[in-house]
Coordinates of C-alpha atoms in Angstrom, one line a residue:
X1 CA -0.4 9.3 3.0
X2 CA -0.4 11.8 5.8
X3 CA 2.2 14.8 6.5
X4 CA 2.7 15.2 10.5
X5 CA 3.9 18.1 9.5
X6 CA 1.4 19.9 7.9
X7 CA -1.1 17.7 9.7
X8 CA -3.4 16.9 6.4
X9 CA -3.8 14.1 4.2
X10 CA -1.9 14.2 1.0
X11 CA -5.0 13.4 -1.3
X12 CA -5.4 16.4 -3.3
X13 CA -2.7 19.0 -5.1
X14 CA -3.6 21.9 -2.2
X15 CA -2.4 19.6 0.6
X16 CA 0.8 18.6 -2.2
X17 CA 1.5 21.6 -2.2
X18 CA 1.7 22.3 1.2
X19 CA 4.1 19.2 1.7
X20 CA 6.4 20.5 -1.4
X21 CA 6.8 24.3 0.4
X22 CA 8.0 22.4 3.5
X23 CA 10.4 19.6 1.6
X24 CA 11.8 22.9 -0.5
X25 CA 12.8 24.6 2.9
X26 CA 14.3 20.9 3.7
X27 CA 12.2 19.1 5.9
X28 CA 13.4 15.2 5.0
X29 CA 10.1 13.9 6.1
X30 CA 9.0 16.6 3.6
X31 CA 11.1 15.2 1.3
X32 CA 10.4 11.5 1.0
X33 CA 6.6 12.2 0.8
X34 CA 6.9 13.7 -2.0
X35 CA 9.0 11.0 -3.4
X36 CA 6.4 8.7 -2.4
X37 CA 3.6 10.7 -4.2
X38 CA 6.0 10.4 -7.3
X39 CA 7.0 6.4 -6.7
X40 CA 2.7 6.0 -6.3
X41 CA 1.5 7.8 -8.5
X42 CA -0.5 9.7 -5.9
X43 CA -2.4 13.0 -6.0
X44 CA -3.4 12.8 -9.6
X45 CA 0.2 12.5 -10.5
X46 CA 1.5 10.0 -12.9
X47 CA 4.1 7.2 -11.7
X48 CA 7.5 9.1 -12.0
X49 CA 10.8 7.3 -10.4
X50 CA 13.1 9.7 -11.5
X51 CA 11.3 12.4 -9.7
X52 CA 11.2 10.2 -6.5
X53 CA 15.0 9.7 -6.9
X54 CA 15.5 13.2 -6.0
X55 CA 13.5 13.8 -3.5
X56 CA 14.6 10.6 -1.8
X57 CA 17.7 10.8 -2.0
X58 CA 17.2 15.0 -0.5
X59 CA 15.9 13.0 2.4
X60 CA 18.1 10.2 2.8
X61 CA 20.9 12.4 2.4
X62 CA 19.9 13.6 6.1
X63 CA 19.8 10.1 7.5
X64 CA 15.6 9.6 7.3
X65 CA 14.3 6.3 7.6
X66 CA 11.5 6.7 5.0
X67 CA 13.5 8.5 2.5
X68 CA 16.4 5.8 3.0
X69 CA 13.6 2.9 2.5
X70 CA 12.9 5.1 -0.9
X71 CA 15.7 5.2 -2.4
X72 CA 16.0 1.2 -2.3
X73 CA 12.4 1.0 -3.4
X74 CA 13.5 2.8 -6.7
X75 CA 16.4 1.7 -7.1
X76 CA 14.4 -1.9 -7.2
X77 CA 11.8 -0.6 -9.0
X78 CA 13.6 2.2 -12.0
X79 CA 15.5 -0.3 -13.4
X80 CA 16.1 -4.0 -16.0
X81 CA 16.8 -6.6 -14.5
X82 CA 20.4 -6.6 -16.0
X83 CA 21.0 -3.2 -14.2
X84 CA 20.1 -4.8 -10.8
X85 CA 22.2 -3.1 -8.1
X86 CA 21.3 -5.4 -5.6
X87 CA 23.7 -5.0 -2.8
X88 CA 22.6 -0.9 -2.7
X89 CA 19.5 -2.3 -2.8
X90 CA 20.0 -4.3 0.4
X91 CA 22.0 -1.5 2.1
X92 CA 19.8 1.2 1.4
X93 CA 16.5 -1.1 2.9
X94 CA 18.4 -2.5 5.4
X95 CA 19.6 1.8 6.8
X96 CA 15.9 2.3 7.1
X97 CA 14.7 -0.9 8.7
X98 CA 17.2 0.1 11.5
X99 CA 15.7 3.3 11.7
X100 CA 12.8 1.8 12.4
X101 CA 10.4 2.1 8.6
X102 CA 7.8 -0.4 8.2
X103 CA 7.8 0.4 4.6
X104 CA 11.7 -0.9 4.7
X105 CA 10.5 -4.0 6.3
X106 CA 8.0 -4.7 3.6
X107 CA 10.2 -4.0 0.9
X108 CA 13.1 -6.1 2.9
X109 CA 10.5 -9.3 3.5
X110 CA 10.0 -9.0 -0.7
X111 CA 14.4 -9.2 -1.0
X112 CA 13.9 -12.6 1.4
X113 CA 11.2 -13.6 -1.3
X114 CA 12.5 -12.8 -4.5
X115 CA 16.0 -13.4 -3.4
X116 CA 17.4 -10.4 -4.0
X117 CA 20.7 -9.0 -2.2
X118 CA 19.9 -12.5 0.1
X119 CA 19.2 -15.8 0.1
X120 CA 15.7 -16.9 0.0
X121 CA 14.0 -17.2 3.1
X122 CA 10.4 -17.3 3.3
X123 CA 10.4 -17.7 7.2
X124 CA 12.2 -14.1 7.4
X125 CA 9.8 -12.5 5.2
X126 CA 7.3 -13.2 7.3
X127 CA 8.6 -12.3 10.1
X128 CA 9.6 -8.4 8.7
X129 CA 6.1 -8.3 7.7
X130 CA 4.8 -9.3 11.2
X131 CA 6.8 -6.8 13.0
X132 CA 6.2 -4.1 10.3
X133 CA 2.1 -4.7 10.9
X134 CA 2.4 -5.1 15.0
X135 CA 4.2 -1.7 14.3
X136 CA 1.0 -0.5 12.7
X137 CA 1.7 -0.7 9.0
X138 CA -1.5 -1.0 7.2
X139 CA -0.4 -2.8 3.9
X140 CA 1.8 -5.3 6.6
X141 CA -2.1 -6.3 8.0
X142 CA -3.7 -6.6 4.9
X143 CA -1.0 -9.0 3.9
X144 CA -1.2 -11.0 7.0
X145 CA -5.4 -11.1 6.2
X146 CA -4.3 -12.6 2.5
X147 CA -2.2 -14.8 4.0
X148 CA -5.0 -15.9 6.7
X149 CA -7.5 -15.9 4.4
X150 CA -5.3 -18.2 1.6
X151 CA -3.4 -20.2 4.2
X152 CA 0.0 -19.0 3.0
X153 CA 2.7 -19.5 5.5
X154 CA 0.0 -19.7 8.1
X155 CA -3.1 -22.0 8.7
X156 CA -5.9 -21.4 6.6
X157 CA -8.4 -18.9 8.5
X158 CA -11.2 -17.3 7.8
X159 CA -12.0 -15.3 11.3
X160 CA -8.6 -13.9 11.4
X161 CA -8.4 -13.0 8.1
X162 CA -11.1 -10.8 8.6
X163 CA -9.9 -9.2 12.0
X164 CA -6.6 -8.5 10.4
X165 CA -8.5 -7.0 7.4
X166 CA -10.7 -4.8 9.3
X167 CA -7.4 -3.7 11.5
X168 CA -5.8 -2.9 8.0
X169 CA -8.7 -0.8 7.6
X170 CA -9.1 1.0 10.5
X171 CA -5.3 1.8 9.9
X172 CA -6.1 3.3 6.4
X173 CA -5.2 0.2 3.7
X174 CA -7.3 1.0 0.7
X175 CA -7.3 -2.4 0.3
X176 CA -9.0 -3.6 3.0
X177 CA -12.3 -1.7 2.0
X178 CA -12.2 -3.5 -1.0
X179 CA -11.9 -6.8 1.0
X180 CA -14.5 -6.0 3.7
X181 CA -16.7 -4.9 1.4
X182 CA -16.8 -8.1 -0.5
X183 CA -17.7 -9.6 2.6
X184 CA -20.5 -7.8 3.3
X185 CA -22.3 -8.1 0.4
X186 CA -22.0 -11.7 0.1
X187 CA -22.2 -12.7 4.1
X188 CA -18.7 -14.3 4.1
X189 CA -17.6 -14.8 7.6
X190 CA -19.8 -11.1 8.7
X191 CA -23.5 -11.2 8.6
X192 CA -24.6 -9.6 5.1
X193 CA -25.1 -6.1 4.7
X194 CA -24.8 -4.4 1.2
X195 CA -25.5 -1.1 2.3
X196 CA -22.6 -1.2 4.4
X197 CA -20.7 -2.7 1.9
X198 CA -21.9 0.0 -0.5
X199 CA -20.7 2.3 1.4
X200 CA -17.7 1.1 1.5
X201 CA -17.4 0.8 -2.0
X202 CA -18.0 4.3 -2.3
X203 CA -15.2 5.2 0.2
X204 CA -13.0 3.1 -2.1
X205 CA -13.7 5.0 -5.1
X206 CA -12.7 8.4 -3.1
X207 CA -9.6 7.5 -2.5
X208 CA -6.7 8.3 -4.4
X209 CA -4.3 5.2 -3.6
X210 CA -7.4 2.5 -4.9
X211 CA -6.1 -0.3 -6.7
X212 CA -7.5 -0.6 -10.4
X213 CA -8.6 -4.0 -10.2
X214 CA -10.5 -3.8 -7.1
X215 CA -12.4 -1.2 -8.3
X216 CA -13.2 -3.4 -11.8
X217 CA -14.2 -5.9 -9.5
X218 CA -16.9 -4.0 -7.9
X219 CA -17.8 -2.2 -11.2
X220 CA -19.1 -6.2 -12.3
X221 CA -20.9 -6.5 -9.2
X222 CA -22.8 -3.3 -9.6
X223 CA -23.8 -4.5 -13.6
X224 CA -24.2 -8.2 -12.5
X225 CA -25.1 -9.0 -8.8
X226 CA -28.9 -9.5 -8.0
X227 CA -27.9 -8.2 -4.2
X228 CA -27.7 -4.8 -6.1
X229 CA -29.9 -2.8 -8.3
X230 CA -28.3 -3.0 -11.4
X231 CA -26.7 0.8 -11.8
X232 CA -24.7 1.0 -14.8
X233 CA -23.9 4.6 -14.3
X234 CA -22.1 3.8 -11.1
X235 CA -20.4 0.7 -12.6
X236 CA -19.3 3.0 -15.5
X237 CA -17.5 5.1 -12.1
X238 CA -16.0 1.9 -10.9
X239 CA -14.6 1.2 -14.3
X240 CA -13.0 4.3 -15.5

């Protein structure tokens, strides 16, 4: 998560904080990063919807594309399913994909999957998450690698998996490390190299928007796999 405003990555509570003086003085772009820190879970925080409510709706109030794709996202995600408001849903995702939010288009290609607000259309998923990664979203690439690399909606393949991976990486996907890395220490489809992958790892575990079961994952390779010294202190890291 990264504030053009304050020109930092929003990884710590100094650099929050910095990004909540600017979205109290108004600044929507302000405004819906904070409500994405609350809707992630981010900076130590713990998952809050009703705190991203309000600072997405501060920020789609004054027409912002990311604050507009928030208020969908929560308004998905904060409720039953018997409270499903699916046609704000639709509007409110639909406001920020015209406004040009990647994020919208993800969240817009999982309405075409899970037929919400439309009818189901896997085609037109794929397509909102095609144009959302040639726009440069990294979770839009590491979904195209998954599909690549499973051979869904696209023929099964293993090279451009891995160059859609390592663009999702170079474009900041936490997800992608874990990915890469996995390839490097086993030599799938890159020559083998566990201290890169190591590495990697290690860069995984710094980050702040890491996925729980990736990092389990690597925590059994570090008790487990003979292409490691068995380190149970750093598999203890990996696991809590």
């Amino acid at each position: 998560l990264f504030c053009t405003h304050c020109k930092k990555q929003i990884v710590d509570l100094s650099s929050y904080n910095l990004l909540l003086t600017e979205a109290n003085k108004g600044n929507a772009d302000a405004q819906a990063l904070v409500g994405k820190v609350y809707m992630n879970g981010l900076c130590s925080f713990q998952i809050d919807y009703k705190k991203a409510r309000i600072w997405f709706e501060k920020s789609s109030m004054q027409n912002n594309a990311t604050g507009l794709y928030g208020m969908g996202a929560v308004s998905l995600y904060d409720c039953d399913e018997d409270s499903l408001d699916e046609k704000i849903i639709l509007q409110y995702t639909e406001r920020s994909v015209q406004l040009g939010s990647t994020d919208g288009m993800l969240l817009l290609s999982d309405l075409y999957l899970e037929e919400i607000g439309v009818m189901r259309n896997e085609e037109e998923a794929f397509r909102w998450i095609r144009l959302a990664a040639d726009k440069g979203n990294p979770d839009a690439m590491y979904l195209i690698g998954e599909m690549y690399e499973k051979g869904h909606h696209v023929s099964k393949d293993d090279a451009e998996s891995i160059r859609w991976y390592c663009k999702a990486k170079e474009s900041g996907s936490a997800r992608a490390l874990y990915k890469i890395g996995l390839r490097y220490t086993y030599g799938f489809c890159i020559a083998q190299n566990t201290e890169r992958a190591n590495e990697l790892f290690d860069e995984l575990m710094g980050r702040d928007d890491s996925c729980s079961d990736d990092l389990y994952a690597i925590g059994n390779i570090y008790c487990a796999n003979e292409l490691f010294p068995q380190n149970e202190i750093k598999a203890f890291r990996f696991f809590y």
